[in-house]
PDB file of N, CA and C in Angstrom:
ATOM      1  N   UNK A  85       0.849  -1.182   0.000  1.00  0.00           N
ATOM      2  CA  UNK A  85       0.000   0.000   0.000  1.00  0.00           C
ATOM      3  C   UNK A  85       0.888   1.237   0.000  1.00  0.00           C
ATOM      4  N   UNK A  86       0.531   2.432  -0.765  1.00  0.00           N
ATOM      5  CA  UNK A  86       1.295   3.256  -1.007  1.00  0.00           C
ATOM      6  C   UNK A  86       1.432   3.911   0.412  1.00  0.00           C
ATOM      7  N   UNK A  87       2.442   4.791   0.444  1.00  0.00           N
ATOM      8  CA  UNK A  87       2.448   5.775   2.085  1.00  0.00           C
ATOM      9  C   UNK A  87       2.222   5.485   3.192  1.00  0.00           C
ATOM     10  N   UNK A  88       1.836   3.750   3.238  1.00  0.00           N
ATOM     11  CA  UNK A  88       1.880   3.534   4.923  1.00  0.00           C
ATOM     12  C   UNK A  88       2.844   4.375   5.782  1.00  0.00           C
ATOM     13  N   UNK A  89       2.036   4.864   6.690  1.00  0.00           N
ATOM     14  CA  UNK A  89       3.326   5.477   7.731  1.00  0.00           C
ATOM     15  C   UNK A  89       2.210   5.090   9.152  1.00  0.00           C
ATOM     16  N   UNK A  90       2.908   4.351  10.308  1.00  0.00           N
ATOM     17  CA  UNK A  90       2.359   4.078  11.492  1.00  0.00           C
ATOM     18  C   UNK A  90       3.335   5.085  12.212  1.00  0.00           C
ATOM     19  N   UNK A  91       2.258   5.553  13.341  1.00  0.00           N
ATOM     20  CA  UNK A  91       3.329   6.178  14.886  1.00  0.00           C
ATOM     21  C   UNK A  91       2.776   4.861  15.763  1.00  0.00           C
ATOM     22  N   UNK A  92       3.972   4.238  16.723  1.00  0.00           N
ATOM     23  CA  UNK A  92       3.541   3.292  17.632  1.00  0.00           C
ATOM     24  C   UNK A  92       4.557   3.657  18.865  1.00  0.00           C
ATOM     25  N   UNK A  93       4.077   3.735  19.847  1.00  0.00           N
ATOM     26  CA  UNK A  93       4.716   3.225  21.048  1.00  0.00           C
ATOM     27  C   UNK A  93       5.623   2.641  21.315  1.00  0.00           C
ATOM     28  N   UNK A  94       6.911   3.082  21.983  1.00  0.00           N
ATOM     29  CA  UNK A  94       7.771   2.186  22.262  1.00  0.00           C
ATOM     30  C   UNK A  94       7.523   0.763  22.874  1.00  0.00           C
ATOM     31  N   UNK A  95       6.436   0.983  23.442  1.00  0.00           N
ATOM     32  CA  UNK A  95       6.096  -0.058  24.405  1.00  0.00           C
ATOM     33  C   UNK A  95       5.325  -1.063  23.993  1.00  0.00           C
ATOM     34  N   UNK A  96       4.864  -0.947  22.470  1.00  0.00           N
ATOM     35  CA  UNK A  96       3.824  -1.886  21.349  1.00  0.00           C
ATOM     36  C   UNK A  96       4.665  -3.291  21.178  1.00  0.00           C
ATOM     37  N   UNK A  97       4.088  -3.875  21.094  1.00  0.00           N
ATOM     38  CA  UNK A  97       4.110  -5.243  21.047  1.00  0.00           C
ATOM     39  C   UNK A  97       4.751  -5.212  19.272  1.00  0.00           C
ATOM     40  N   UNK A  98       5.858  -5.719  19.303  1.00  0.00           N
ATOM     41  CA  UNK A  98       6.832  -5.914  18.452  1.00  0.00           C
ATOM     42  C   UNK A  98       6.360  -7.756  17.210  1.00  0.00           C
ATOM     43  N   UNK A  99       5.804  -8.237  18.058  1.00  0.00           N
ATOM     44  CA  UNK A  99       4.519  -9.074  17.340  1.00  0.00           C
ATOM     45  C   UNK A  99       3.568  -8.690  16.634  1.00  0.00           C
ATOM     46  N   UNK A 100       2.601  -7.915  17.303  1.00  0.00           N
ATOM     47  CA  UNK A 100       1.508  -7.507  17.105  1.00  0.00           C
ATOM     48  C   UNK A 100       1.909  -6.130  15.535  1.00  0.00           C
ATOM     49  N   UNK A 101       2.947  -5.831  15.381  1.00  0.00           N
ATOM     50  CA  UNK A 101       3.852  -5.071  14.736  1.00  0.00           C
ATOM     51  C   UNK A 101       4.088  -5.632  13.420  1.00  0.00           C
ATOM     52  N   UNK A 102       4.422  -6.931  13.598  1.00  0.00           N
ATOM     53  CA  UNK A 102       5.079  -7.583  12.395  1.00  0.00           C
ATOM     54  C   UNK A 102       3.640  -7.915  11.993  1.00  0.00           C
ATOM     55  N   UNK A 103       2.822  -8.913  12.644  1.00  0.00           N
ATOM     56  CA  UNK A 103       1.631  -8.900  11.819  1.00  0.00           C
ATOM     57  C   UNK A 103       0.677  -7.824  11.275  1.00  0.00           C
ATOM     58  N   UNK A 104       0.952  -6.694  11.857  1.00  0.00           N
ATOM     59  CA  UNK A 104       0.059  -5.659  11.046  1.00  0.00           C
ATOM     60  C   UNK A 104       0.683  -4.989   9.680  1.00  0.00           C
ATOM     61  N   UNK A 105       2.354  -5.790   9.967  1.00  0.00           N
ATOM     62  CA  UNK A 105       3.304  -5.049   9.019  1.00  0.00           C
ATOM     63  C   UNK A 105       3.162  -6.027   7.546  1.00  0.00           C
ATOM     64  N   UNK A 106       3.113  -7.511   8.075  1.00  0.00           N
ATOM     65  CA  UNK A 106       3.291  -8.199   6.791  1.00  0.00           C
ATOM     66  C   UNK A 106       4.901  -9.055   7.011  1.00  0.00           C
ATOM     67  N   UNK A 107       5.364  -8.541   8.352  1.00  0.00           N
ATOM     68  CA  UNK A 107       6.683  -8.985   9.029  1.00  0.00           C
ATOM     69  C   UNK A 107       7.137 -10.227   9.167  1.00  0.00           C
ATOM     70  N   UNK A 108       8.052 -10.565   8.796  1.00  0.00           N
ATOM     71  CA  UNK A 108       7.974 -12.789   9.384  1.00  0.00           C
ATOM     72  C   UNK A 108       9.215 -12.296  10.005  1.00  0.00           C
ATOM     73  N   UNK A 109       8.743 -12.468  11.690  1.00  0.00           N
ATOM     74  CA  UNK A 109       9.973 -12.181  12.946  1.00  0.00           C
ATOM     75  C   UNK A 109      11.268 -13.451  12.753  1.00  0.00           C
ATOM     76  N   UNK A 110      12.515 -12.441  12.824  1.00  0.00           N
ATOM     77  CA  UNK A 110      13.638 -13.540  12.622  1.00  0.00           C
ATOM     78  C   UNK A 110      13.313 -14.178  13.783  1.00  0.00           C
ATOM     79  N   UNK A 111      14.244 -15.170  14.063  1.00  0.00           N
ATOM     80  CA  UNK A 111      14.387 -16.407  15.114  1.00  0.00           C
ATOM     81  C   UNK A 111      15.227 -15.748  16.237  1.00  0.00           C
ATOM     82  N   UNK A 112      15.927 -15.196  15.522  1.00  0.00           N
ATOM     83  CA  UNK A 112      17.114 -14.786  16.819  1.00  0.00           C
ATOM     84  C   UNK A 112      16.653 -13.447  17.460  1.00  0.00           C
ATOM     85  N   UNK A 113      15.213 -12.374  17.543  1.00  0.00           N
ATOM     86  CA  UNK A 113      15.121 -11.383  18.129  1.00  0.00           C
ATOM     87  C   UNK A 113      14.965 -12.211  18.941  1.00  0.00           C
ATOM     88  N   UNK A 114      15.458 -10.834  20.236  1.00  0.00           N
ATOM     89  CA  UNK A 114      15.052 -10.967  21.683  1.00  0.00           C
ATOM     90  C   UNK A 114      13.907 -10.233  22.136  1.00  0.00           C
ATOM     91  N   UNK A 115      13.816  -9.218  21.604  1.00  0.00           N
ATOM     92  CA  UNK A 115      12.986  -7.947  21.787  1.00  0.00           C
ATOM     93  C   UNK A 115      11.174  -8.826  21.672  1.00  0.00           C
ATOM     94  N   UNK A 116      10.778  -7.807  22.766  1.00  0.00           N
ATOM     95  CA  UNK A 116       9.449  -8.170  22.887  1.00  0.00           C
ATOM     96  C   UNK A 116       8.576  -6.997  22.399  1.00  0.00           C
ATOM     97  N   UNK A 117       9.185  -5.968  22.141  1.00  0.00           N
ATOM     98  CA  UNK A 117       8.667  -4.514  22.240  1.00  0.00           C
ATOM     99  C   UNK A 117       8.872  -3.493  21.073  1.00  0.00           C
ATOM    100  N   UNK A 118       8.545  -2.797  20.218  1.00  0.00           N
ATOM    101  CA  UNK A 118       9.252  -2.082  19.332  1.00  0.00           C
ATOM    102  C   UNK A 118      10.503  -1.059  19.753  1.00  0.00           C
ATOM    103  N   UNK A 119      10.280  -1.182  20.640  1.00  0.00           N
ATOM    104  CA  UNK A 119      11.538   0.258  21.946  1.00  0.00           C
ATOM    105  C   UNK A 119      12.777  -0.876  21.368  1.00  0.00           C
ATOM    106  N   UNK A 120      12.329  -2.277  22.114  1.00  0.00           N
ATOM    107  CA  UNK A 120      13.515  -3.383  22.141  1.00  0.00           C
ATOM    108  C   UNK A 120      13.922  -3.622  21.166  1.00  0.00           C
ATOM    109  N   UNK A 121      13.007  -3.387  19.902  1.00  0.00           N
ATOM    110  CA  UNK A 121      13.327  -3.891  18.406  1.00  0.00           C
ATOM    111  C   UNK A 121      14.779  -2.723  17.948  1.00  0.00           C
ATOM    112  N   UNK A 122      14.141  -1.340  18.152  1.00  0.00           N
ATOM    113  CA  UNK A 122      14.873  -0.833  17.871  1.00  0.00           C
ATOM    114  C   UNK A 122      16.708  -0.486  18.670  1.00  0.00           C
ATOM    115  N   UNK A 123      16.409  -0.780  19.468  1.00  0.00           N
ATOM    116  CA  UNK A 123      18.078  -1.015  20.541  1.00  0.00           C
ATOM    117  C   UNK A 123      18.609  -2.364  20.146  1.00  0.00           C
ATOM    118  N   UNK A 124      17.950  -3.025  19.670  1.00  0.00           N
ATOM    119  CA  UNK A 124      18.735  -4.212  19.270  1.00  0.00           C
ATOM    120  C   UNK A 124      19.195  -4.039  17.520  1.00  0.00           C
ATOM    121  N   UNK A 125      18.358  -3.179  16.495  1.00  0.00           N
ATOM    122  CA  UNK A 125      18.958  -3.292  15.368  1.00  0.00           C
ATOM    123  C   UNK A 125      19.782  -2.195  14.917  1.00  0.00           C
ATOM    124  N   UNK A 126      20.048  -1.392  16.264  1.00  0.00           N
ATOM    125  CA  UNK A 126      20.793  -0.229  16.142  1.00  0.00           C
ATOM    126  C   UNK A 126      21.957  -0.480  17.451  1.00  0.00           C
ATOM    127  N   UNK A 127      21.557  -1.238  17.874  1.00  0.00           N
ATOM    128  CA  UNK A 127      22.669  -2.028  18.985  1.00  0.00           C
ATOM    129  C   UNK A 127      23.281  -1.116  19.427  1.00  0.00           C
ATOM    130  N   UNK A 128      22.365   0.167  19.933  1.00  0.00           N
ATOM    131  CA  UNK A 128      22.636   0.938  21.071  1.00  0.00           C
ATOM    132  C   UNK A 128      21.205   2.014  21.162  1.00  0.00           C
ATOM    133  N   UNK A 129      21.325   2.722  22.475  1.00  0.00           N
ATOM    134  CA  UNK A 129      19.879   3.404  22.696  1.00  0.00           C
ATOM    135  C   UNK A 129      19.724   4.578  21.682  1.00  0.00           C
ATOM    136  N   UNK A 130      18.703   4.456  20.638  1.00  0.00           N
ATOM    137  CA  UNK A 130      18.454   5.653  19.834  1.00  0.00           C
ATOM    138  C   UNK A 130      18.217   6.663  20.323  1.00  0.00           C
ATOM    139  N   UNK A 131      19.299   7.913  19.303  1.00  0.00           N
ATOM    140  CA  UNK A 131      18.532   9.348  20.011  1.00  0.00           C
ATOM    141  C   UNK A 131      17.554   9.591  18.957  1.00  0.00           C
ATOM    142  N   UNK A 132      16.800  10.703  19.313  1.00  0.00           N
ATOM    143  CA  UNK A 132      15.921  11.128  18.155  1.00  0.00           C
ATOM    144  C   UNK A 132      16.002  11.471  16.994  1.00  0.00           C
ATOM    145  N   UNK A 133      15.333  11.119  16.420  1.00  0.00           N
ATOM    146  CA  UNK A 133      15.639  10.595  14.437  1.00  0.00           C
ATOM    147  C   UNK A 133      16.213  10.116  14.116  1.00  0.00           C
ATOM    148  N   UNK A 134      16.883   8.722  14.624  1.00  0.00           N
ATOM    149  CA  UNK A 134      17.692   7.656  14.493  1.00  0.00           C
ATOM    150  C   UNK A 134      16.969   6.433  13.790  1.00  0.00           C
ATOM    151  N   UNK A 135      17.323   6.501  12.640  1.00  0.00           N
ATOM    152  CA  UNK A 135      16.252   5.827  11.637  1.00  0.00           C
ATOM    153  C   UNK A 135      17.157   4.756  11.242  1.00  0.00           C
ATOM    154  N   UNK A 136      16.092   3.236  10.577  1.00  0.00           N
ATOM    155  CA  UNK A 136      16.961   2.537  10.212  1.00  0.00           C
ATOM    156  C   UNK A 136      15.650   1.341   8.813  1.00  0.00           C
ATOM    157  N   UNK A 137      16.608   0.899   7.984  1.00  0.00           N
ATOM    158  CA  UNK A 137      15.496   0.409   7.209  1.00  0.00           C
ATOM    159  C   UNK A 137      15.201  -1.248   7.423  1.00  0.00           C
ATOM    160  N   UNK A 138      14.259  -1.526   7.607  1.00  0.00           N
ATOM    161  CA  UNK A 138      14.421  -3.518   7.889  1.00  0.00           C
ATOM    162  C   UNK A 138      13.004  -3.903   6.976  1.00  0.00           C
ATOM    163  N   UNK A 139      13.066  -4.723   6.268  1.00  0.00           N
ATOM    164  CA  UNK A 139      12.351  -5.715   5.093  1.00  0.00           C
ATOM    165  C   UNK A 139      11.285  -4.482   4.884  1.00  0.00           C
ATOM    166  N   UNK A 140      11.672  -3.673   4.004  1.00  0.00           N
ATOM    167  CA  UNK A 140      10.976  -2.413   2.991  1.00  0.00           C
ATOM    168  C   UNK A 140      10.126  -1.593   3.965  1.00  0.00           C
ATOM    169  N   UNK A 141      10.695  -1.588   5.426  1.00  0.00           N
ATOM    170  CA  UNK A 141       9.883  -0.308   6.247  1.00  0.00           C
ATOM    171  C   UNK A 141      10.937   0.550   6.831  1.00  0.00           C
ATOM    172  N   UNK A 142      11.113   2.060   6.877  1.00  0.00           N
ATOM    173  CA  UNK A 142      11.736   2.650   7.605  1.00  0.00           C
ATOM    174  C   UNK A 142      11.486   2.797   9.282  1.00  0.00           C
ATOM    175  N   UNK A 143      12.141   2.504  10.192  1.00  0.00           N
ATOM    176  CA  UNK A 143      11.819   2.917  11.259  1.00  0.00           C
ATOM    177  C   UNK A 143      12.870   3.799  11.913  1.00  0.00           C
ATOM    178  N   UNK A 144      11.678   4.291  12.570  1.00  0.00           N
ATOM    179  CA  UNK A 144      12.593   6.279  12.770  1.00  0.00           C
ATOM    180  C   UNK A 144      12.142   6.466  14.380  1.00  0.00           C
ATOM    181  N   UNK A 145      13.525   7.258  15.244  1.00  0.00           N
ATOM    182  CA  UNK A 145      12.785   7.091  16.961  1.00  0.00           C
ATOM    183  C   UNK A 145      12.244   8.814  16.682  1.00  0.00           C
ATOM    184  N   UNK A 146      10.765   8.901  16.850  1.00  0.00           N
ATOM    185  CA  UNK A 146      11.007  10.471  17.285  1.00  0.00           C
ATOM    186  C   UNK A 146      10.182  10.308  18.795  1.00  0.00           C
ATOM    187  N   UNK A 147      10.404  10.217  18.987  1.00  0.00           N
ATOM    188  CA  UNK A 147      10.228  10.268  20.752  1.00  0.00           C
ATOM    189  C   UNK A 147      11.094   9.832  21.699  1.00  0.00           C
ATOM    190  N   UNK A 148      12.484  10.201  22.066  1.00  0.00           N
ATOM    191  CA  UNK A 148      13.395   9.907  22.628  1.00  0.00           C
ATOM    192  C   UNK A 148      13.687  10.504  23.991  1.00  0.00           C
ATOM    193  N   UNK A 149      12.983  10.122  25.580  1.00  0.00           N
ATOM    194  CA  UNK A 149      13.616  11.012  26.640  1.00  0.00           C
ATOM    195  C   UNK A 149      13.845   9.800  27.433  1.00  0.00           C
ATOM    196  N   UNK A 150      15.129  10.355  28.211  1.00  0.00           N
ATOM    197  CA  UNK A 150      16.137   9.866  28.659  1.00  0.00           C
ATOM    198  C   UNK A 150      16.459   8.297  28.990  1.00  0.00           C
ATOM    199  N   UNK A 151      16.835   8.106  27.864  1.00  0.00           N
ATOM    200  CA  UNK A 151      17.117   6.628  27.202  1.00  0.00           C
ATOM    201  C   UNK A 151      15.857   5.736  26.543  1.00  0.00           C
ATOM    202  N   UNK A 152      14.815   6.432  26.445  1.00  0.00           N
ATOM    203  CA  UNK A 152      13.759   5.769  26.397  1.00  0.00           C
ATOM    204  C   UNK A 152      13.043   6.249  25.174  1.00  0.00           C
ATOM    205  N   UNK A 153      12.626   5.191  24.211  1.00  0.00           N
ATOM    206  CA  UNK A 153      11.839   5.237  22.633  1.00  0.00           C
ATOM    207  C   UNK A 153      10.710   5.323  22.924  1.00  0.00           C
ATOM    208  N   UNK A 154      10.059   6.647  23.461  1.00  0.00           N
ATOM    209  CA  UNK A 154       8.601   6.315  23.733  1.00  0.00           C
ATOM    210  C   UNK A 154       7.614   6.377  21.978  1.00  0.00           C
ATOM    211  N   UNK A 155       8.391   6.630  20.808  1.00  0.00           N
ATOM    212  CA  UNK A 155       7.442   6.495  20.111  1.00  0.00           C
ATOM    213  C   UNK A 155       8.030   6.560  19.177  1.00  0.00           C
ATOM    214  N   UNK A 156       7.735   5.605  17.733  1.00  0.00           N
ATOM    215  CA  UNK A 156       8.559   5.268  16.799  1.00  0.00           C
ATOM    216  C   UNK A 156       7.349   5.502  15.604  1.00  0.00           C
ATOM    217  N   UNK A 157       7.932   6.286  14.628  1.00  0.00           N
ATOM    218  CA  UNK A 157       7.445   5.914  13.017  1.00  0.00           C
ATOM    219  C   UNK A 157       7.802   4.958  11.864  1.00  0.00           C
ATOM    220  N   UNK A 158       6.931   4.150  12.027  1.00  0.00           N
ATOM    221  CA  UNK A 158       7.236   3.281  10.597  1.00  0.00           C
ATOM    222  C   UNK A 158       6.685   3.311   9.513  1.00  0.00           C
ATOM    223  N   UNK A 159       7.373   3.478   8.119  1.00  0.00           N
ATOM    224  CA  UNK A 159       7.061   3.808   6.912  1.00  0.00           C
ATOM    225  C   UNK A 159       7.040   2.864   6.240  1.00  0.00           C
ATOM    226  N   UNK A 160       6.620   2.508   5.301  1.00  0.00           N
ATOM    227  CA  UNK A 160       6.775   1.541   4.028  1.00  0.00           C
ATOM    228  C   UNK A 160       7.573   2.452   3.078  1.00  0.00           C
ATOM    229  N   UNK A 161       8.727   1.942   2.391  1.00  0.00           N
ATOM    230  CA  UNK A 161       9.400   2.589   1.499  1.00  0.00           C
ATOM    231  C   UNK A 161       9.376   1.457   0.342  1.00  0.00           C
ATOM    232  N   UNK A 162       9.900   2.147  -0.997  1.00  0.00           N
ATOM    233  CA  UNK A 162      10.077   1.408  -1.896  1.00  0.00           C
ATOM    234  C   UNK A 162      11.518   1.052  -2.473  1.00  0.00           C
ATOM    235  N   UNK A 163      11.932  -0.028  -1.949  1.00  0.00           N
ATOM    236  CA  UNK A 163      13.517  -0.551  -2.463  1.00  0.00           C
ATOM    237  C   UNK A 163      13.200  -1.798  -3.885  1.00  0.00           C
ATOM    238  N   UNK A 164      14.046  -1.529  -4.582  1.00  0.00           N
ATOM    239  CA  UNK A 164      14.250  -2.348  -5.621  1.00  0.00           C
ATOM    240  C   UNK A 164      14.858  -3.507  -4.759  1.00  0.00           C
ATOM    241  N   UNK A 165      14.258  -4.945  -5.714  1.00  0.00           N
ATOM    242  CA  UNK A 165      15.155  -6.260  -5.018  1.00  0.00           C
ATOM    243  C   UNK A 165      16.223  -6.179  -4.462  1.00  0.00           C
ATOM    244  N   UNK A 166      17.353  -5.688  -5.647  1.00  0.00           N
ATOM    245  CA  UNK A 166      18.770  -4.916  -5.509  1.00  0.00           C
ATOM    246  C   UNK A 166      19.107  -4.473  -4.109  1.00  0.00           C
ATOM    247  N   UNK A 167      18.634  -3.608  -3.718  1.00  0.00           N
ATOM    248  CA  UNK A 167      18.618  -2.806  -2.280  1.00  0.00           C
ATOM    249  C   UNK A 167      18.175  -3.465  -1.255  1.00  0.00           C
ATOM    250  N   UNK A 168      17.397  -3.927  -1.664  1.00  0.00           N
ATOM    251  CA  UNK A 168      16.418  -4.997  -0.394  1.00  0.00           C
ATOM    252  C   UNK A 168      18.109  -5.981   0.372  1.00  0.00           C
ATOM    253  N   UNK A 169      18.322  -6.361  -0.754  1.00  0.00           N
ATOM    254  CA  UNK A 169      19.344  -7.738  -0.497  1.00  0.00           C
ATOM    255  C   UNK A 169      20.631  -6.928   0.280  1.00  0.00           C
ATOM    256  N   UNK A 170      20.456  -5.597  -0.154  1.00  0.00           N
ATOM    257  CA  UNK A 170      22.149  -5.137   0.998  1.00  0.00           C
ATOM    258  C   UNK A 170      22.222  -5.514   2.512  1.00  0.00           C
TER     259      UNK A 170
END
């Protein structure tokens, strides 16, 4: 769908996430949470607008106080196969 863009909670269920996303969760997260999703694929605490791209969605922290992702945007972007695979 064109322009998906979600705001979610750090504290959203990182499940409940992938299935609304279209997501198939790797094996090896630990994260229960989208806060957790994002400290683990940035493998340190995001500051604000610390964006990162995972299977054709951008996720971006804009809600960042003191150490804490209270609220994340995720986008659908459009990558060619090519890009996908980096």
């Amino acid at each position: 769908e064109e322009n998906q863009l979600y705001e979610v909670k750090g504290t959203y269920s990182l499940h409940k996430l992938c299935e609304l996303l279209g997501i198939v969760p790797a094996d090896d997260w630990i994260s229960s949470t989208v806060s957790g999703f994002m400290i683990e694929q940035l493998e340190r605490v995001p500051q604000e607008g610390d964006t990162f791209i995972y299977d054709y969605f951008t996720f971006k922290a804009t809600g960042v106080k003191q150490r804490r992702v209270n609220k994340v945007q995720v986008k659908r972007v459009h990558l060619t196969e090519e890009e996908h695979k980096l």
